[in-house]
Amino acid sequence: MKAFISLITLCIALLYANEINAQVVSGTVSDENGEPLIGANVFEPKTQRGDATNASGFFAINLGQGTQELIISYIGYESDTIRLNLRRDTSLSIRLNTQQIETVIVSASRENNVANTTQLGEVRLSIPQIKRLPSLAGEVDIIKALSFTPGVSNGNEGSSGLFVRGGSPDQNLILLDGAVVYNPNHLFGFLSVFNADAIKDVTLVKGNYPARYGGRLSSVLDIRMREGNVEKWKGEAGVGLLASRLTLEGPLLKNKVSLLVSGRSSYLGLLLFPMRASYKAGRSDSHLSYLMADFNAKLNFRISNTEYISVSTYIGNDHLKLFAQTYPVEESVSKIGWGNSTTTLRHNKAWASGAFLENTLGYTRFMYDFEQAGKQQLDSSSSLFGIGYSSGLEDYFASSRLTFLLGRNHKVQFGIEAVRHHFMPQSGLFTYEDSDGSTRLGVKDERWGTALSAYAEDEWTITKKVSATIGLRRSNFWIDQAYYGAWEPRAGLRYNLRRHTAFKLGFGQTQQYIHLLASSSLGLQNDIWAPATAAAPPQRAKQWAAGLAQYFEQWDTDFSIEYFYKKMDNLTDFGEGVNLQFSVTEQWENLIENQGEGYSTGLEVFLHKKTGRLNGMAAYTYSRSFRRFQNINNGNYFPFKYDAPHQLTTALNWQINQKWDASLSWILRSGYPVSIPDAIISSPPGGETLYSQNVPLFIYNDRGNYRLPAYHRADVAFNHTKTNRWGNKQVWSFGLYNLYNRQNVLYAHLVTQNTGRDSKGNIGIKPTLQTRTLLPILPSVSYSVKF
C-alpha cells in the first residue's frame, strides 16, 4: 500500500500544471422533478470540451475565462443552452424539461455517443426503452433486456445467470446503488429482482472496465435507483399475469427531502390453487405453492444543491413448497427459499472547483435454504427422513472516492474500498430414523474474510484526436491467516479518425476472491458462494480488446465493432455428477475441481438507434469459450456449457401514433454443448453386480461432444397509452412470447431400452436421445397507471 501511495504522489507531480486563466464550470443536471440525470451531456462547442454527468448527476469542465456557451442535452428532454461570462469557478444547478412525444422521437444528445468515449464494451439502456420491449407474461425484465446486446447471454430458458463474453455468473459484479446483489433472480431465473419502476439507470461494462470497479473477471452491471420526486407526490401501479406492483414517491419536505417506495409481489399461489385442490382430493400425487415478493425504498436528503445524503434498501425473497406422494413415500415436503437484502448509505459533496466526493457505507446479504422431509412406508415398517441445507453470504462495506480536475486535460479519481465478508458456504444435515435407531450426519462451514482495495484513474485528453483512460488498482484479501493480493492495471486508448469516428484499444487485468459453485438444473438456486482459499485460489483474468466506433448523426445511431480475447486462470467447478442436494454431508472443498484454465474470444457488432419513431438495437456476436480441468475431459479443453458460436438479436420499437406503439424482438443462437455417451456397455452373463442388474454403463470420452439444435424465438408486444379524465396516464400492454411457437430444446438426455439377450447371452441396448422443451407460445396482458 505504501508503494501505491508513492506511485499516486508521483503521478500527481508529473501531471500537475498550473494553467493561467483556467476556470471550472461544475454542477448538477436533473429533470423537472429534481431527479438527477445520469449520462446527460454538457458540451462547450467552441473548445469541443464536455463531460457526461455521473451517477449523482454531477459534471465538471475546465474552461478559459471570458464568454462561454454550454449546451446541456439528454435523450427525451428539451436541450438547454447557457451563456456564461467566466471570471471564476462557477457552480450551476440545471433542470431539463421532458419533451412531448412529437419531439422525443427526433431529438437526442448528439455529443454523448459511442465514438466520444474511451471505454470499450459499454452498453447503457434507458428504462423507457426496456419497458417497451416484449417480455414474458408482461413482466419487464432488465437482465433479459441485456441479452439483446452483443456478448451477453442469459443461458437456457428457465436457467439463471448472466453470461458475458464466456464468463460464469459469479464473474459479473452486479451493483444496486453500490451494494452487491449476489443472486439477481426471481422465479428460478424467469424474472430478475430489479423492479423497473424503481430503477433510473442501467449500465453494463464488459471486460476492461475502469479501475474503480474490481473483484470480478467478466463485467460490471451498475444499476441505480431513482431518488424520488422532490416537487410533488406521484405514483404508478401495474397488474400482470405473474405479479402486481406499486410505486409511490414524493417530498417529505419540498425540494429538500424525498421518499420513494416500490413493491412487487406474485400471486402464483392463487393460480396454483386448482393443483392444490386436486391433490387434496386424491386426483394428483403432487402440488406446489410459490411466493415471490420484493421491496425497494430510498430516502434522499438534499443539504444543498451540491451536497446530499441518501439511504436506499432492497429486500426480496422467493419461497417454494412442493408436496408429493410417491410410493413408498407417504408424503414428502420440499422447501426452497432464497433472497437478497441490501442497504446503502451514501454522502455526496461537490465543490465549485470541480471536485466531487462520494462516501458509502452499506450491507448486503444473500441466503439460500433447502429442506426435504418425509415418511417412508415399506410393508409393516416405516421410517422418517430429512435433508436440510443452507448457504449464504453477507458483506459489510465502506468506500470513499474523490474526483477532481487536474489542469484542462486530466480528470482524476482516487478511491479506497473495504469489505468484511461473512461466508457461510454450507450448513447441511441428513437425518434418518426407523425402528433400529436414528442417524444424523452433517457439515458446517463458516468463515470471515477481509478485502481492502485502492485505486487511481486518470481520464487524459492528450490531443484533440487522442485520449486515454489509465488506471491502477491494488486488491488485497485476507482469510484463514492467508493473504492474497494483486496489482490490476487498466488502460484504454481512443484515436479520433474523424468527427464521430474513433478507433479504440483496451486492456484490463482483474483478480476475483470469491467463487460461485452451482450444480443448478433448470435454474434451481442451490448455489454456494465460497471464498478463495488454498483449495480454490483467486480467479485471474486478462482481457485485450480493440474496436471501431461510429456515430451517425443524421439518424442518432451508434455503431460499434469490437474484438476481444480473454484468458482466465484458477477457475473452479463441481466434479462430474455432483449434486448439492445429495452431498449435504460433504465439505465443499472436497467436491470441486480447481485451478482450471479458460479462454474466450469473439467479435461483436452492435447497432443502437436511440431515438426516432422507429428505434431499437441489433447485435451479432461470434464467440468461443473453452475451459480445462485436470480431472475433467482427460485434461483437455472442452467448450463451456454456454458456448454459442453465433448469436444474432434484434429489438425494435415503433411509435405508430400518440396512442399506439409496437415492439418486436427476435433472437437466433447456436445450440449449447451437452455430453452424450460415446459407448454403452451392456450386461454380460455372470457379470458384475452392476451388470447383473441390467444397468448399462455409459462411456464418455469427450465433454460437450454434442450440440443442441439452434435456439430461436420471436416476441411481439403492443402498448396502448391514453390519459384519462383525471390526467392519469394509462397503458395497456398486449404481448405474445414465442410468437411462432418454436419448440426450443431445453435439455437432452439418453434413454435406454433393454431389448433382451442375444444368442450369446449379451443384453441388447437400444439408446434413444430425448429432448425436452419448456415454453410454448404464451399470450400476456398487463395494465399500468401513473397518478
GROMACS .gro file of N, CA, C and O in nm, residues 292-373:
model
  328
  292MET      N    1  -4.338  -1.496  -0.425
  292MET     CA    2  -4.227  -1.406  -0.459
  292MET      C    3  -4.267  -1.263  -0.424
  292MET      O    4  -4.378  -1.220  -0.455
  293ALA      N    5  -4.177  -1.190  -0.360
  293ALA     CA    6  -4.204  -1.051  -0.327
  293ALA      C    7  -4.073  -0.975  -0.317
  293ALA      O    8  -3.969  -1.031  -0.279
  294ASP      N    9  -4.075  -0.847  -0.352
  294ASP     CA   10  -3.959  -0.762  -0.328
  294ASP      C   11  -4.004  -0.620  -0.297
  294ASP      O   12  -4.119  -0.580  -0.322
  295PHE      N   13  -3.911  -0.545  -0.239
  295PHE     CA   14  -3.942  -0.411  -0.189
  295PHE      C   15  -3.819  -0.322  -0.205
  295PHE      O   16  -3.708  -0.362  -0.169
  296ASN      N   17  -3.839  -0.203  -0.262
  296ASN     CA   18  -3.734  -0.101  -0.275
  296ASN      C   19  -3.778   0.024  -0.202
  296ASN      O   20  -3.896   0.061  -0.204
  297ALA      N   21  -3.682   0.090  -0.140
  297ALA     CA   22  -3.710   0.219  -0.077
  297ALA      C   23  -3.585   0.306  -0.083
  297ALA      O   24  -3.471   0.255  -0.075
  298LYS      N   25  -3.607   0.437  -0.096
  298LYS     CA   26  -3.494   0.530  -0.096
  298LYS      C   27  -3.538   0.662  -0.034
  298LYS      O   28  -3.642   0.719  -0.069
  299LEU      N   29  -3.457   0.710   0.058
  299LEU     CA   30  -3.479   0.838   0.127
  299LEU      C   31  -3.362   0.929   0.093
  299LEU      O   32  -3.246   0.890   0.111
  300ASN      N   33  -3.393   1.048   0.043
  300ASN     CA   34  -3.290   1.139  -0.006
  300ASN      C   35  -3.298   1.273   0.066
  300ASN      O   36  -3.404   1.337   0.066
  301PHE      N   37  -3.187   1.315   0.129
  301PHE     CA   38  -3.180   1.444   0.200
  301PHE      C   39  -3.090   1.539   0.119
  301PHE      O   40  -2.972   1.511   0.100
  302ARG      N   41  -3.146   1.649   0.073
  302ARG     CA   42  -3.067   1.749  -0.001
  302ARG      C   43  -3.024   1.859   0.094
  302ARG      O   44  -3.102   1.947   0.131
  303ILE      N   45  -2.899   1.853   0.133
  303ILE     CA   46  -2.845   1.955   0.222
  303ILE      C   47  -2.831   2.087   0.148
  303ILE      O   48  -2.860   2.194   0.201
  304SER      N   49  -2.786   2.080   0.022
  304SER     CA   50  -2.776   2.196  -0.067
  304SER      C   51  -2.778   2.143  -0.209
  304SER      O   52  -2.792   2.023  -0.232
  305ASN      N   53  -2.762   2.234  -0.306
  305ASN     CA   54  -2.759   2.192  -0.445
  305ASN      C   55  -2.636   2.108  -0.477
  305ASN      O   56  -2.631   2.039  -0.580
  306THR      N   57  -2.536   2.114  -0.391
  306THR     CA   58  -2.410   2.043  -0.418
  306THR      C   59  -2.380   1.935  -0.313
  306THR      O   60  -2.272   1.877  -0.316
  307GLU      N   61  -2.474   1.907  -0.223
  307GLU     CA   62  -2.448   1.807  -0.120
  307GLU      C   63  -2.578   1.738  -0.081
  307GLU      O   64  -2.679   1.804  -0.059
  308TYR      N   65  -2.573   1.606  -0.075
  308TYR     CA   66  -2.691   1.533  -0.027
  308TYR      C   67  -2.651   1.400   0.034
  308TYR      O   68  -2.542   1.348   0.013
  309ILE      N   69  -2.744   1.345   0.111
  309ILE     CA   70  -2.728   1.215   0.175
  309ILE      C   71  -2.848   1.129   0.135
  309ILE      O   72  -2.962   1.177   0.135
  310SER      N   73  -2.823   1.004   0.101
  310SER     CA   74  -2.932   0.915   0.064
  310SER      C   75  -2.917   0.781   0.134
  310SER      O   76  -2.806   0.736   0.164
  311VAL      N   77  -3.031   0.719   0.161
  311VAL     CA   78  -3.036   0.585   0.219
  311VAL      C   79  -3.128   0.502   0.130
  311VAL      O   80  -3.243   0.539   0.108
  312SER      N   81  -3.078   0.391   0.079
  312SER     CA   82  -3.160   0.305  -0.007
  312SER      C   83  -3.155   0.162   0.044
  312SER      O   84  -3.056   0.120   0.105
  313THR      N   85  -3.262   0.088   0.019
  313THR     CA   86  -3.268  -0.050   0.065
  313THR      C   87  -3.345  -0.135  -0.034
  313THR      O   88  -3.432  -0.084  -0.107
  314TYR      N   89  -3.311  -0.261  -0.038
  314TYR     CA   90  -3.383  -0.359  -0.120
  314TYR      C   91  -3.399  -0.487  -0.038
  314TYR      O   92  -3.304  -0.532   0.028
  315ILE      N   93  -3.517  -0.547  -0.042
  315ILE     CA   94  -3.544  -0.676   0.021
  315ILE      C   95  -3.624  -0.760  -0.077
  315ILE      O   96  -3.727  -0.713  -0.128
  316GLY      N   97  -3.579  -0.880  -0.105
  316GLY     CA   98  -3.651  -0.968  -0.197
  316GLY      C   99  -3.637  -1.113  -0.157
  316GLY      O  100  -3.530  -1.156  -0.113
  317ASN      N  101  -3.745  -1.190  -0.170
  317ASN     CA  102  -3.745  -1.330  -0.129
  317ASN      C  103  -3.831  -1.414  -0.222
  317ASN      O  104  -3.932  -1.366  -0.277
  318ASP      N  105  -3.791  -1.541  -0.238
  318ASP     CA  106  -3.869  -1.642  -0.308
  318ASP      C  107  -3.887  -1.762  -0.216
  318ASP      O  108  -3.791  -1.802  -0.148
  319HIS      N  109  -4.007  -1.819  -0.217
  319HIS     CA  110  -4.035  -1.937  -0.134
  319HIS      C  111  -4.116  -2.037  -0.217
  319HIS      O  112  -4.221  -2.003  -0.273
  320LEU      N  113  -4.067  -2.161  -0.223
  320LEU     CA  114  -4.134  -2.268  -0.294
  320LEU      C  115  -4.157  -2.385  -0.199
  320LEU      O  116  -4.067  -2.425  -0.124
  321LYS      N  117  -4.279  -2.442  -0.203
  321LYS     CA  118  -4.310  -2.565  -0.130
  321LYS      C  119  -4.365  -2.667  -0.229
  321LYS      O  120  -4.455  -2.636  -0.308
  322LEU      N  121  -4.312  -2.788  -0.222
  322LEU     CA  122  -4.356  -2.896  -0.309
  322LEU      C  123  -4.400  -3.014  -0.223
  322LEU      O  124  -4.322  -3.066  -0.142
  323PHE      N  125  -4.525  -3.055  -0.238
  323PHE     CA  126  -4.582  -3.169  -0.166
  323PHE      C  127  -4.597  -3.285  -0.265
  323PHE      O  128  -4.651  -3.266  -0.375
  324ALA      N  129  -4.554  -3.404  -0.225
  324ALA     CA  130  -4.560  -3.517  -0.317
  324ALA      C  131  -4.588  -3.646  -0.240
  324ALA      O  132  -4.544  -3.664  -0.126
  325GLN      N  133  -4.660  -3.736  -0.306
  325GLN     CA  134  -4.686  -3.871  -0.256
  325GLN      C  135  -4.650  -3.969  -0.367
  325GLN      O  136  -4.720  -3.980  -0.467
  326THR      N  137  -4.539  -4.038  -0.350
  326THR     CA  138  -4.492  -4.135  -0.448
  326THR      C  139  -4.444  -4.258  -0.374
  326THR      O  140  -4.354  -4.248  -0.290
  327TYR      N  141  -4.503  -4.373  -0.401
  327TYR     CA  142  -4.467  -4.495  -0.329
  327TYR      C  143  -4.317  -4.518  -0.337
  327TYR      O  144  -4.257  -4.502  -0.442
  328PRO      N  145  -4.252  -4.555  -0.225
  328PRO     CA  146  -4.311  -4.590  -0.095
  328PRO      C  147  -4.321  -4.473   0.003
  328PRO      O  148  -4.343  -4.493   0.121
  329VAL      N  149  -4.302  -4.349  -0.046
  329VAL     CA  150  -4.310  -4.233   0.041
  329VAL      C  151  -4.455  -4.191   0.056
  329VAL      O  152  -4.525  -4.165  -0.043
  330GLU      N  153  -4.502  -4.187   0.183
  330GLU     CA  154  -4.640  -4.148   0.207
  330GLU      C  155  -4.662  -4.002   0.169
  330GLU      O  156  -4.758  -3.968   0.101
  331GLU      N  157  -4.575  -3.916   0.216
  331GLU     CA  158  -4.578  -3.776   0.175
  331GLU      C  159  -4.445  -3.713   0.207
  331GLU      O  160  -4.390  -3.733   0.314
  332SER      N  161  -4.393  -3.638   0.111
  332SER     CA  162  -4.271  -3.563   0.134
  332SER      C  163  -4.299  -3.415   0.108
  332SER      O  164  -4.380  -3.381   0.022
  333VAL      N  165  -4.233  -3.332   0.183
  333VAL     CA  166  -4.246  -3.187   0.169
  333VAL      C  167  -4.108  -3.129   0.143
  333VAL      O  168  -4.015  -3.150   0.222
  334SER      N  169  -4.093  -3.058   0.030
  334SER     CA  170  -3.967  -2.993  -0.005
  334SER      C  171  -3.987  -2.842  -0.002
  334SER      O  172  -4.087  -2.791  -0.053
  335LYS      N  173  -3.893  -2.773   0.060
  335LYS     CA  174  -3.900  -2.627   0.070
  335LYS      C  175  -3.770  -2.568   0.016
  335LYS      O  176  -3.661  -2.612   0.053
  336ILE      N  177  -3.782  -2.471  -0.072
  336ILE     CA  178  -3.667  -2.399  -0.125
  336ILE      C  179  -3.694  -2.250  -0.107
  336ILE      O  180  -3.801  -2.200  -0.144
  337GLY      N  181  -3.600  -2.181  -0.050
  337GLY     CA  182  -3.614  -2.037  -0.032
  337GLY      C  183  -3.483  -1.966  -0.055
  337GLY      O  184  -3.376  -2.020  -0.022
  338TRP      N  185  -3.487  -1.849  -0.115
  338TRP     CA  186  -3.367  -1.769  -0.130
  338TRP      C  187  -3.405  -1.621  -0.137
  338TRP      O  188  -3.519  -1.587  -0.168
  339GLY      N  189  -3.310  -1.536  -0.107
  339GLY     CA  190  -3.341  -1.395  -0.109
  339GLY      C  191  -3.220  -1.307  -0.088
  339GLY      O  192  -3.115  -1.351  -0.039
  340ASN      N  193  -3.233  -1.181  -0.128
  340ASN     CA  194  -3.130  -1.079  -0.113
  340ASN      C  195  -3.184  -0.964  -0.029
  340ASN      O  196  -3.304  -0.935  -0.029
  341SER      N  197  -3.092  -0.900   0.041
  341SER     CA  198  -3.126  -0.773   0.106
  341SER      C  199  -3.003  -0.684   0.102
  341SER      O  200  -2.890  -0.731   0.119
  342THR      N  201  -3.024  -0.556   0.074
  342THR     CA  202  -2.914  -0.459   0.068
  342THR      C  203  -2.957  -0.329   0.134
  342THR      O  204  -3.075  -0.292   0.132
  343THR      N  205  -2.860  -0.259   0.190
  343THR     CA  206  -2.881  -0.125   0.244
  343THR      C  207  -2.757  -0.042   0.214
  343THR      O  208  -2.644  -0.088   0.237
  344THR      N  209  -2.778   0.079   0.162
  344THR     CA  210  -2.666   0.167   0.127
  344THR      C  211  -2.691   0.306   0.182
  344THR      O  212  -2.799   0.363   0.163
  345LEU      N  213  -2.592   0.359   0.250
  345LEU     CA  214  -2.592   0.498   0.297
  345LEU      C  215  -2.484   0.572   0.219
  345LEU      O  216  -2.366   0.534   0.222
  346ARG      N  217  -2.524   0.678   0.148
  346ARG     CA  218  -2.429   0.749   0.062
  346ARG      C  219  -2.431   0.898   0.093
  346ARG      O  220  -2.538   0.958   0.112
  347HIS      N  221  -2.311   0.956   0.096
  347HIS     CA  222  -2.296   1.101   0.111
  347HIS      C  223  -2.218   1.154  -0.008
  347HIS      O  224  -2.108   1.105  -0.040
  348ASN      N  225  -2.274   1.254  -0.078
  348ASN     CA  226  -2.210   1.316  -0.193
  348ASN      C  227  -2.189   1.464  -0.167
  348ASN      O  228  -2.278   1.533  -0.112
  349LYS      N  229  -2.072   1.514  -0.207
  349LYS     CA  230  -2.041   1.655  -0.191
  349LYS      C  231  -1.963   1.702  -0.313
  349LYS      O  232  -1.866   1.639  -0.354
  350ALA      N  233  -2.009   1.813  -0.372
  350ALA     CA  234  -1.942   1.872  -0.487
  350ALA      C  235  -1.895   2.013  -0.454
  350ALA      O  236  -1.958   2.084  -0.374
  351TRP      N  237  -1.783   2.054  -0.516
  351TRP     CA  238  -1.729   2.188  -0.497
  351TRP      C  239  -1.723   2.260  -0.631
  351TRP      O  240  -1.717   2.197  -0.737
  352ALA      N  241  -1.725   2.392  -0.626
  352ALA     CA  242  -1.720   2.473  -0.748
  352ALA      C  243  -1.591   2.450  -0.826
  352ALA      O  244  -1.586   2.473  -0.947
  353SER      N  245  -1.487   2.404  -0.762
  353SER     CA  246  -1.360   2.377  -0.829
  353SER      C  247  -1.366   2.254  -0.919
  353SER      O  248  -1.270   2.225  -0.990
  354GLY      N  249  -1.478   2.179  -0.913
  354GLY     CA  250  -1.492   2.059  -0.995
  354GLY      C  251  -1.465   1.931  -0.921
  354GLY      O  252  -1.476   1.823  -0.977
  355ALA      N  253  -1.430   1.942  -0.793
  355ALA     CA  254  -1.405   1.821  -0.714
  355ALA      C  255  -1.538   1.761  -0.668
  355ALA      O  256  -1.634   1.833  -0.639
  356PHE      N  257  -1.541   1.629  -0.659
  356PHE     CA  258  -1.661   1.558  -0.620
  356PHE      C  259  -1.622   1.443  -0.529
  356PHE      O  260  -1.535   1.362  -0.560
  357LEU      N  261  -1.687   1.435  -0.411
  357LEU     CA  262  -1.657   1.333  -0.312
  357LEU      C  263  -1.779   1.245  -0.290
  357LEU      O  264  -1.890   1.295  -0.273
  358GLU      N  265  -1.757   1.114  -0.290
  358GLU     CA  266  -1.865   1.019  -0.264
  358GLU      C  267  -1.819   0.921  -0.156
  358GLU      O  268  -1.721   0.849  -0.174
  359ASN      N  269  -1.891   0.919  -0.044
  359ASN     CA  270  -1.864   0.826   0.065
  359ASN      C  271  -1.982   0.730   0.079
  359ASN      O  272  -2.098   0.772   0.072
  360THR      N  273  -1.952   0.601   0.101
  360THR     CA  274  -2.057   0.500   0.104
  360THR      C  275  -2.034   0.402   0.218
  360THR      O  276  -1.921   0.358   0.242
  361LEU      N  277  -2.142   0.369   0.287
  361LEU     CA  278  -2.145   0.260   0.384
  361LEU      C  279  -2.260   0.168   0.346
  361LEU      O  280  -2.364   0.216   0.298
  362GLY      N  281  -2.242   0.037   0.369
  362GLY     CA  282  -2.353  -0.050   0.331
  362GLY      C  283  -2.343  -0.191   0.382
  362GLY      O  284  -2.244  -0.233   0.445
  363TYR      N  285  -2.450  -0.264   0.354
  363TYR     CA  286  -2.463  -0.403   0.397
  363TYR      C  287  -2.540  -0.478   0.290
  363TYR      O  288  -2.635  -0.425   0.230
  364THR      N  289  -2.498  -0.601   0.261
  364THR     CA  290  -2.570  -0.684   0.166
  364THR      C  291  -2.569  -0.828   0.215
  364THR      O  292  -2.474  -0.872   0.282
  365ARG      N  293  -2.675  -0.902   0.181
  365ARG     CA  294  -2.689  -1.039   0.231
  365ARG      C  295  -2.762  -1.124   0.127
  365ARG      O  296  -2.858  -1.078   0.063
  366PHE      N  297  -2.715  -1.248   0.109
  366PHE     CA  298  -2.785  -1.346   0.027
  366PHE      C  299  -2.793  -1.477   0.104
  366PHE      O  300  -2.694  -1.521   0.164
  367MET      N  301  -2.911  -1.539   0.105
  367MET     CA  302  -2.929  -1.667   0.174
  367MET      C  303  -3.007  -1.762   0.085
  367MET      O  304  -3.099  -1.721   0.013
  368TYR      N  305  -2.970  -1.891   0.095
  368TYR     CA  306  -3.040  -1.997   0.025
  368TYR      C  307  -3.066  -2.111   0.123
  368TYR      O  308  -2.978  -2.148   0.201
  369ASP      N  309  -3.187  -2.167   0.122
  369ASP     CA  310  -3.223  -2.277   0.212
  369ASP      C  311  -3.298  -2.384   0.134
  369ASP      O  312  -3.384  -2.353   0.050
  370PHE      N  313  -3.266  -2.509   0.165
  370PHE     CA  314  -3.336  -2.622   0.108
  370PHE      C  315  -3.368  -2.722   0.219
  370PHE      O  316  -3.280  -2.756   0.299
  371GLU      N  317  -3.493  -2.767   0.224
  371GLU     CA  318  -3.534  -2.867   0.322
  371GLU      C  319  -3.622  -2.971   0.253
  371GLU      O  320  -3.705  -2.937   0.168
  372GLN      N  321  -3.603  -3.096   0.292
  372GLN     CA  322  -3.690  -3.202   0.245
  372GLN      C  323  -3.713  -3.300   0.359
  372GLN      O  324  -3.618  -3.343   0.424
  373ALA      N  325  -3.838  -3.335   0.384
  373ALA     CA  326  -3.872  -3.429   0.491
  373ALA      C  327  -3.987  -3.517   0.446
  373ALA      O  328  -4.072  -3.475   0.365
   0.00000   0.00000   0.00000
